[in-house]
XYZ file of C-alpha atoms in Angstrom:
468
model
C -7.792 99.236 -53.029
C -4.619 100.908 -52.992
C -1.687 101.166 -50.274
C -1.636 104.148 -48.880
C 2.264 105.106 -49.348
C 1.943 104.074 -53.489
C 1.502 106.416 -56.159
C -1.950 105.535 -56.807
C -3.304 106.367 -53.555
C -1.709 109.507 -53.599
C -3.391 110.302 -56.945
C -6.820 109.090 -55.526
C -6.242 111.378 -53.026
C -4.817 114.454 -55.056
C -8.055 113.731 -57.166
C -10.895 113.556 -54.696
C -9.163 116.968 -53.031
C -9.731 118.731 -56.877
C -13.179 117.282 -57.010
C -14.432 118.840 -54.080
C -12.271 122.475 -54.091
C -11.478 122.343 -57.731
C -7.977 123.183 -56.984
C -4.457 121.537 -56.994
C -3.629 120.035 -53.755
C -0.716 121.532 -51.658
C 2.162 119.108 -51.833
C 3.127 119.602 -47.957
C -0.921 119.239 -47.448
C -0.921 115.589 -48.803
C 2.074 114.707 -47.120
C 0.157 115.044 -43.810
C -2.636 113.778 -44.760
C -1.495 110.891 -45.869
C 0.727 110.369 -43.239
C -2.299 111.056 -40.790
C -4.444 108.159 -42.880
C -1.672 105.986 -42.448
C -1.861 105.798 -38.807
C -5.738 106.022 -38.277
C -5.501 102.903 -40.905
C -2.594 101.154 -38.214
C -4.234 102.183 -34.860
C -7.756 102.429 -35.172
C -9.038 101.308 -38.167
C -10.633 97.578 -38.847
C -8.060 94.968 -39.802
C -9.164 93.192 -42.705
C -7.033 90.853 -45.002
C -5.912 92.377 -48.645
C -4.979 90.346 -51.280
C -3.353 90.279 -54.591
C -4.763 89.121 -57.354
C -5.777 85.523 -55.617
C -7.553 85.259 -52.863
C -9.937 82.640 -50.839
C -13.120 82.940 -49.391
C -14.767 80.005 -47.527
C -13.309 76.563 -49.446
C -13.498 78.881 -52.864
C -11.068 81.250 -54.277
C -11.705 84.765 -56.059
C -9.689 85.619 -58.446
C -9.292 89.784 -59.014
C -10.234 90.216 -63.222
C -8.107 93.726 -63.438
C -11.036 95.340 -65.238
C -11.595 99.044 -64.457
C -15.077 97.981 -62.580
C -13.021 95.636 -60.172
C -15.164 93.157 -60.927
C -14.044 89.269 -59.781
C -14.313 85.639 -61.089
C -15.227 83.193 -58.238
C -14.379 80.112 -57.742
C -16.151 76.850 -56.030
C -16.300 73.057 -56.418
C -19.919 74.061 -57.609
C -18.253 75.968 -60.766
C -17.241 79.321 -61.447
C -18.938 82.416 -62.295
C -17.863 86.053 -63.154
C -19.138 88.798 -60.829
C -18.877 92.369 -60.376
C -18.972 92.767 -56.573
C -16.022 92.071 -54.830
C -16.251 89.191 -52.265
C -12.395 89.644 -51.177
C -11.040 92.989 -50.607
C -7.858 92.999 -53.555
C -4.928 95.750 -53.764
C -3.299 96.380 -57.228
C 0.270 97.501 -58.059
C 2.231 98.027 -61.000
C 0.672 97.499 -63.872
C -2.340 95.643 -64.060
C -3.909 93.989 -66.949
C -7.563 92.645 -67.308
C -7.552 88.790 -67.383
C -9.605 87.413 -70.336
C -13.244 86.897 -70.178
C -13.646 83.503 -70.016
C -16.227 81.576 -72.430
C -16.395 77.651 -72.697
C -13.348 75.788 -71.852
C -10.797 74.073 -74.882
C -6.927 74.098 -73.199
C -5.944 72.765 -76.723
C -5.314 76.041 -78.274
C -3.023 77.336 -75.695
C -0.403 75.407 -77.506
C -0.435 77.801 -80.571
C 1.480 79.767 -78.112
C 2.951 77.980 -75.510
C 5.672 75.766 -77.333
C 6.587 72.470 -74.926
C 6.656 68.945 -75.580
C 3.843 67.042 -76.001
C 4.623 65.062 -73.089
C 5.648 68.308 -70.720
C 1.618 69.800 -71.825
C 0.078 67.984 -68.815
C 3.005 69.952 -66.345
C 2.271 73.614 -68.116
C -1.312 72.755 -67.226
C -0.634 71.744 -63.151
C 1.383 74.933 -63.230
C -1.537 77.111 -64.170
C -3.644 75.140 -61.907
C -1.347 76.200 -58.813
C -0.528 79.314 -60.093
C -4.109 80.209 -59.183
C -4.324 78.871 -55.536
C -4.127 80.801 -52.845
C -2.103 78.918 -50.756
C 0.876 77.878 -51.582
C 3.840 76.096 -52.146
C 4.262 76.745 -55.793
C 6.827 74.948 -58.584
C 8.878 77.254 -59.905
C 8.236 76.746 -63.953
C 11.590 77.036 -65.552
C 11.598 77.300 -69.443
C 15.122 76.193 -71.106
C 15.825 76.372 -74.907
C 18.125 78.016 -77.487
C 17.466 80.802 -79.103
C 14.220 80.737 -81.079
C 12.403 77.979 -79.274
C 9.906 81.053 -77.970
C 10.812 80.583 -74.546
C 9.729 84.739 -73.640
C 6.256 83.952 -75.957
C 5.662 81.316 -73.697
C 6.621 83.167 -70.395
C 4.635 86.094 -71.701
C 1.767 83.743 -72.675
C 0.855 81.926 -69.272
C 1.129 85.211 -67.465
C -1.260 86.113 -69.361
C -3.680 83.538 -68.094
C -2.696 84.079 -64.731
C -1.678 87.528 -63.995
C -1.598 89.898 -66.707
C 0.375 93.151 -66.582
C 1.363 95.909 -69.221
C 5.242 94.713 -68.373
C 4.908 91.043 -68.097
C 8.624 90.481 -68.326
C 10.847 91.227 -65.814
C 15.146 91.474 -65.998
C 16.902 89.933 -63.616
C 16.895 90.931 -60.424
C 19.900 92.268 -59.211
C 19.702 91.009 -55.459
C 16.649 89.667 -52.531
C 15.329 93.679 -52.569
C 14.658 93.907 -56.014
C 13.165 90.613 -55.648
C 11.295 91.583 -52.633
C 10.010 94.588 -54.160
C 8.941 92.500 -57.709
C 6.664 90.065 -55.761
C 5.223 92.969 -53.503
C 3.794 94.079 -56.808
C 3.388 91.095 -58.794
C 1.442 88.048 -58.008
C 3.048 85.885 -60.805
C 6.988 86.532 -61.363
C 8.241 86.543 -65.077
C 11.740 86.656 -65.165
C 13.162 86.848 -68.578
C 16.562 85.481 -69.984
C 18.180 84.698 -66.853
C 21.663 83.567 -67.415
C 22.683 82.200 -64.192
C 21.258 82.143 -60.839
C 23.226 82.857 -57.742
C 23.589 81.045 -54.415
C 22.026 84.034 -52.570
C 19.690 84.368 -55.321
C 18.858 80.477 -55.597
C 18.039 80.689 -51.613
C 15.323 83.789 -52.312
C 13.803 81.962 -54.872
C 13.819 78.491 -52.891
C 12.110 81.179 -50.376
C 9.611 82.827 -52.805
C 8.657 79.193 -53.834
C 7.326 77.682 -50.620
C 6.946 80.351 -48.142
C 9.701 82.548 -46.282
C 10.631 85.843 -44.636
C 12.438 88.995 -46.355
C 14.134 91.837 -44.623
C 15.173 95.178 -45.098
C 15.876 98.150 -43.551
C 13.254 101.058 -42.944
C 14.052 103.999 -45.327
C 16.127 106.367 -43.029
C 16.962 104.446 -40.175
C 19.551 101.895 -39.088
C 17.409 100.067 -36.495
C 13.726 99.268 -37.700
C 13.564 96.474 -39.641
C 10.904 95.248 -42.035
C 9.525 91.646 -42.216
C 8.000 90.495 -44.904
C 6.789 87.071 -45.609
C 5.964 86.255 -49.021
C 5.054 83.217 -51.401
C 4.903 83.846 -55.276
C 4.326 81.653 -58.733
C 7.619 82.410 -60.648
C 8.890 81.476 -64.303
C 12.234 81.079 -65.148
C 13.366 81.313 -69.143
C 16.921 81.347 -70.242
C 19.684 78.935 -71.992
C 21.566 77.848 -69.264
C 20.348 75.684 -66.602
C 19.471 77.828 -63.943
C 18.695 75.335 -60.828
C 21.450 73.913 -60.501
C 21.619 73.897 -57.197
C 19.694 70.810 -55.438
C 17.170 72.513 -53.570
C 16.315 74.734 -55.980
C 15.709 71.906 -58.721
C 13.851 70.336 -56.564
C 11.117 73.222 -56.496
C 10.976 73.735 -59.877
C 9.173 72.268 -63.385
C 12.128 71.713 -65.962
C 11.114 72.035 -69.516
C 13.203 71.890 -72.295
C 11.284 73.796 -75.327
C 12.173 72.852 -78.703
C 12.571 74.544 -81.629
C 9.817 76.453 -83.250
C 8.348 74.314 -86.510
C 7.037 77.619 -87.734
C 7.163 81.502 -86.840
C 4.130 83.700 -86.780
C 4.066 87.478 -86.672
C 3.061 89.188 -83.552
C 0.121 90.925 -85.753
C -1.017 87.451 -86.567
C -0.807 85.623 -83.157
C -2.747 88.766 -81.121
C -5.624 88.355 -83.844
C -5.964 84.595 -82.980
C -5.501 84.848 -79.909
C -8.291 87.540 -79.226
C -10.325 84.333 -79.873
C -8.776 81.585 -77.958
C -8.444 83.359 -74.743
C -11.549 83.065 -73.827
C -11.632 79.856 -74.280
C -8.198 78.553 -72.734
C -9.216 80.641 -69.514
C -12.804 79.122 -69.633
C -10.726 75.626 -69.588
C -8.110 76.851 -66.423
C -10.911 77.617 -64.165
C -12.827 74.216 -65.125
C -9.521 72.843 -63.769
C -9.501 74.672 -60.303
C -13.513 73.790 -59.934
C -12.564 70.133 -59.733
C -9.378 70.790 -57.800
C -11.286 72.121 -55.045
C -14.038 69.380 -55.281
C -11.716 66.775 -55.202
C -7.928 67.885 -53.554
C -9.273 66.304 -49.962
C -9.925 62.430 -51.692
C -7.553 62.582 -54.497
C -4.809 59.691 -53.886
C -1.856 59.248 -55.679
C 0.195 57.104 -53.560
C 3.175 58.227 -51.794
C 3.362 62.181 -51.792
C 7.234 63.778 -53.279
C 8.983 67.138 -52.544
C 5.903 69.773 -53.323
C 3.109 67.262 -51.960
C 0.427 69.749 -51.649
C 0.974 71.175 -55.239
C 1.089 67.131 -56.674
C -2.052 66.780 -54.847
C -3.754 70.344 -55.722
C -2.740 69.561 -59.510
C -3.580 65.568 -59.491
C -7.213 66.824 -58.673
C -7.526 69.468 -61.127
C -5.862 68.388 -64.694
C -8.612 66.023 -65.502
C -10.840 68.626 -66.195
C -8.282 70.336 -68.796
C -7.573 66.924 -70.638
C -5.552 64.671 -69.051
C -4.878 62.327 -66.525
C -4.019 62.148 -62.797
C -1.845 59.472 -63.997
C -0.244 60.902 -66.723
C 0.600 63.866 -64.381
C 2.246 61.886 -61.609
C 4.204 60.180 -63.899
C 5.155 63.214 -66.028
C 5.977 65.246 -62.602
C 7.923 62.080 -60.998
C 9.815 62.018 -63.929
C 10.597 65.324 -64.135
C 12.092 65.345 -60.473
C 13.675 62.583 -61.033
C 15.999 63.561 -64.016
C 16.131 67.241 -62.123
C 17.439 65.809 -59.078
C 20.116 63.878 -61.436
C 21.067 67.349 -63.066
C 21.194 69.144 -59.870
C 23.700 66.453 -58.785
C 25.792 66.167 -61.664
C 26.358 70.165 -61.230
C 28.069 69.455 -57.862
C 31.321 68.807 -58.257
C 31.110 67.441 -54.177
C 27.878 65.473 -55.167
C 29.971 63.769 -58.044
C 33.276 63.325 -55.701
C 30.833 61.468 -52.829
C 28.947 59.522 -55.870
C 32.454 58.250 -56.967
C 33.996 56.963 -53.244
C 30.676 55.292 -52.600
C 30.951 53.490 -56.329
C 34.823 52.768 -55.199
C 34.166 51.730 -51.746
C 30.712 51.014 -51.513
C 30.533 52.668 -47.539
C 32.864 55.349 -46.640
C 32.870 56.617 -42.858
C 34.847 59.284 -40.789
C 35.350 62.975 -39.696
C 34.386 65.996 -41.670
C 37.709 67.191 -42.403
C 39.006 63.464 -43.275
C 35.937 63.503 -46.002
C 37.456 67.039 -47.483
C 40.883 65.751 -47.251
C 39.746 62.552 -49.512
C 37.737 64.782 -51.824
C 40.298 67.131 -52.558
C 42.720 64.100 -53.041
C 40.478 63.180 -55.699
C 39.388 66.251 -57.157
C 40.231 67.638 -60.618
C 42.733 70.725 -60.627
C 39.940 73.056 -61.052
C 37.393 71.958 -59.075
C 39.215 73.917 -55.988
C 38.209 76.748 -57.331
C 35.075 76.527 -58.549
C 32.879 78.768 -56.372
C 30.525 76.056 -54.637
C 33.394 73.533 -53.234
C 34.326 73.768 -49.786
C 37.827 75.022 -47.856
C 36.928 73.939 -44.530
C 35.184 71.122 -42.767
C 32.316 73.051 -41.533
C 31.405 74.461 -45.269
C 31.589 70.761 -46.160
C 29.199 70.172 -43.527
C 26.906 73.060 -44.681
C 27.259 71.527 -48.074
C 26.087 67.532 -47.145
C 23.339 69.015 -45.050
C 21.750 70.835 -48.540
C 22.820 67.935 -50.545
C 21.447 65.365 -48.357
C 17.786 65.115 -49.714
C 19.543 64.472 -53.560
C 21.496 62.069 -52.503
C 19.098 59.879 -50.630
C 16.954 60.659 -53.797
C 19.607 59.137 -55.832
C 20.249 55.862 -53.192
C 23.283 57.387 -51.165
C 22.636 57.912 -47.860
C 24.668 60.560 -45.642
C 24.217 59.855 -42.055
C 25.852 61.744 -38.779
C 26.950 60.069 -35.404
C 29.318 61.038 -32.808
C 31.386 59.978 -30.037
C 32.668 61.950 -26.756
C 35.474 63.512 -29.232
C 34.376 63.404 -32.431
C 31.394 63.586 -34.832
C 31.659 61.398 -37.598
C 29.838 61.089 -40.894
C 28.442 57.816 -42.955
C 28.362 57.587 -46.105
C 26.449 54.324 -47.541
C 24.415 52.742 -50.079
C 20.684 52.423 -49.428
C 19.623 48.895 -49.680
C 16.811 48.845 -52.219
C 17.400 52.791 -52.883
C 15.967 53.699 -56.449
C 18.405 55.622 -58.315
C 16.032 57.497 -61.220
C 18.902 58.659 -64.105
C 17.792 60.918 -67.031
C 16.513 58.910 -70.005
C 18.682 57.700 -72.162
C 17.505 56.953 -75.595
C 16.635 52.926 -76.881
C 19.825 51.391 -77.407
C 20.234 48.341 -74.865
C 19.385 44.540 -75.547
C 17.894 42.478 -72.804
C 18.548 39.192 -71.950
C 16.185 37.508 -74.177
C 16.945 39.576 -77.131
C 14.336 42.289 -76.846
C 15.432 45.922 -77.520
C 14.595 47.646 -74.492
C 14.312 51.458 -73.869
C 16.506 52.145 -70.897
C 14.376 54.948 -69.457
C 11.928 52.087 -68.558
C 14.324 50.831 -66.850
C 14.904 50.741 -62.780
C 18.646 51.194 -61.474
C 18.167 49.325 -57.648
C 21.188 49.786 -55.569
C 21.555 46.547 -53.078
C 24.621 46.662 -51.279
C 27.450 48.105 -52.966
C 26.021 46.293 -56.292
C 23.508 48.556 -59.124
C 21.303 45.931 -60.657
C 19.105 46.849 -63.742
C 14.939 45.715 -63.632
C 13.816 45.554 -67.071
């Protein structure tokens, strides 16, 4: 199935006109027809829902294989099977690849190709899983690394699994249409070597990550405007950190890849991979069979940011090799310390971290907060793009920071009088305050040598205690 204003349809079209005349179709001709087509599908045709590449149908999901037949791989808590009629109707755009044929499941050997940290494995493997729904929200996977750490392998790799394409990697886009227009015709975004990402763009991917609206004008007018809600898998690879901002990090997987232990030509790694494919696919959909048998009992205690994908991917990773456990823990952690970073790139987050450390409670006015930030402030930090010049861009600021800093034990509340409205900043009694892991180096009391990412900073009061 094909939109009817894309190339493709057009070429169906120009092709089924030559079958039956055995002539070239008249440009003009095809313009009217499909224009004509277009509004018989609007006005009086059925309306059925399309779907790209994922779809649902009753508590299962079908999954589009790109073959030339259009045949499908469905999905239940029963199991999954491969089929060639189509149980969801499924449009294609761009470039389309076939997904592999799936045999008998083994996730192992996707890690002669995806290079992450043993610990970070069970995280590649909820991505997948959610990649795969068809509802969302979904983590934005974010691969970091210097150069020669095979961070575009990777990327290239687990679109592969998920939805394959004859340009898997994309550039950066350069604003929210080119972004628009990549997730119209892409059901996984790849986006390769980003160097930065900026506030406008951090927003559309905060949007493509759980669910939001897109505009744009209609081509050749000033007053119709298009709507378009959308919700996409993306990865992320680059050498900077790219989610810097709060609410960005917050949606997304951080890995760190290390460096490669040893390089393998491209000649080499297609012929072994013709024979794990099957295989590591086989192994992803034994992962969404018990995600949809068990998602609606799985319990994992209190839910974080992303609850529905911790829950989604909690059910599922057993069947791939690990353990609900292990993923909770792996994916707390991994908020945790990206909540930290996401903080420590805000030069407002680390001005409001160090009055509350001074002070312990700090409360007033908007513009008396900026006036005692910019009192303390670095030279530089007044011009750094993301600090604020007025109260109510301090305001905007808090309000975005807010769910960090309460992450982190700080706790920004708002009250107001007849005149004023006044903000509060304080310590959360009993507030955990997760920190990236530092490496063994501490002695406790009793003399034992005591890894400090074990460790739990409590703030009570204005005091941080350590629990060891």
């Amino acid at each position: 199935m094909f939109l009817i204003a894309s190339a493709d349809y057009r070429d169906c079209l120009s092709r089924a006109y030559f079958d039956l005349s055995g002539a070239g179709a008249n440009r003009n001709a095809t313009g009217d027809a499909l224009s004509t087509l277009s509004a018989m599908a609007r006005f009086t045709g059925p309306c059925e829902p399309v779907h790209l590449r994922i779809g649902p149908s009753g508590d299962g999901i079908v999954i589009d294989d790109g073959s030339r037949s259009w045949g499908c791989i469905t999905v239940s808590a029963d199991g999954w099977r491969c089929a060639s009629r189509r149980m969801v109707n499924f449009r294609r755009s761009g470039k389309p690849l076939a997904l592999p044929t799936p045999t008998t499941g083994d996730l192992s050997r996707l890690w002669r190709y995806v290079n992450v940290e043993l610990a970070d494995r069970v995280l590649v493997a909820a991505w997948l899983l959610a990649a795969l729904c068809p509802h969302g929200p979904y983590p934005i996977l974010l691969l970091l690394g210097e150069q020669g750490t095979g961070k575009s392998q990777s990327s290239r790799t687990l679109k592969r699994f998920t939805d394959p394409s004859g340009v898997p990697l994309r550039a950066p886009p350069r604003d929210d249409k080119d972004l628009l227009v990549a997730a119209l015709s892409s059901w996984v975004l790849a986006l390769d070597n980003l160097s930065g990402a900026t506030p406008q763009m951090s927003d559309a991917l905060c949007r493509l990550s759980t669910g939001g609206g897109f505009s744009a004008r209609r081509l050749y007018t000033d007053s119709d405007e298009t709507l378009i809600a959308v919700q996409r898998p993306v990865i992320l690879n680059g050498i900077d950190d790219l989610a810097s901002r709060p609410d960005l990090a917050e949606r997304c997987i951080h890995l760190t890849l290390p460096p490669l232990r040893q390089r393998t030509t491209e000649a080499d790694m297609a012929a072994t991979f013709a024979e794990d494919a099957g295989p590591i696919m086989a192994a992803i959909l034994d992962g969404l069979v018990l995600a949809l048998r068990d998602v609606n009992t799985v319990n994992i205690g209190s839910l974080p940011r992303m609850a529905d994908f911790t829950k989604w991917a909690a059910a599922g990773v057993p069947a791939m090799g690990f353990t609900r456990e292990e993923f909770v823990i792996a994916y707390r952690r991994n908020q945790s310390e990206a909540v930290a970073l996401g903080l420590e790139s805000s030069s407002v987050a680390s001005g409001i971290r160090k009055i509350i450390e001074r002070t312990g409670t700090w409360k007033g006015t908007a513009r008396e907060l900026l006036s005692r930030l910019n009192q303390d402030a670095h030279d530089g930090d007044h011009h750094l793009p993301g600090w604020p010049h007025s109260p109510k861009g301090l305001t905007t600021i808090l309000r975005r920071l807010a769910p960090s800093l309460r992450h982190v034990g700080i706790e920004c509340t708002r009250t107001r009088d007849a005149v004023n409205q006044y903000l509060t900043l304080s310590c959360k009694p009993g507030g955990e305050v997760p920190q990236v892991p530092q490496p063994p180096s501490e002695t406790a009391a009793d003399g034992r040598l005591v890894d400090m990412a074990d460790a739990r900073e409590v703030c009570t009061g204005d005091r941080v205690e350590f629990e060891l």
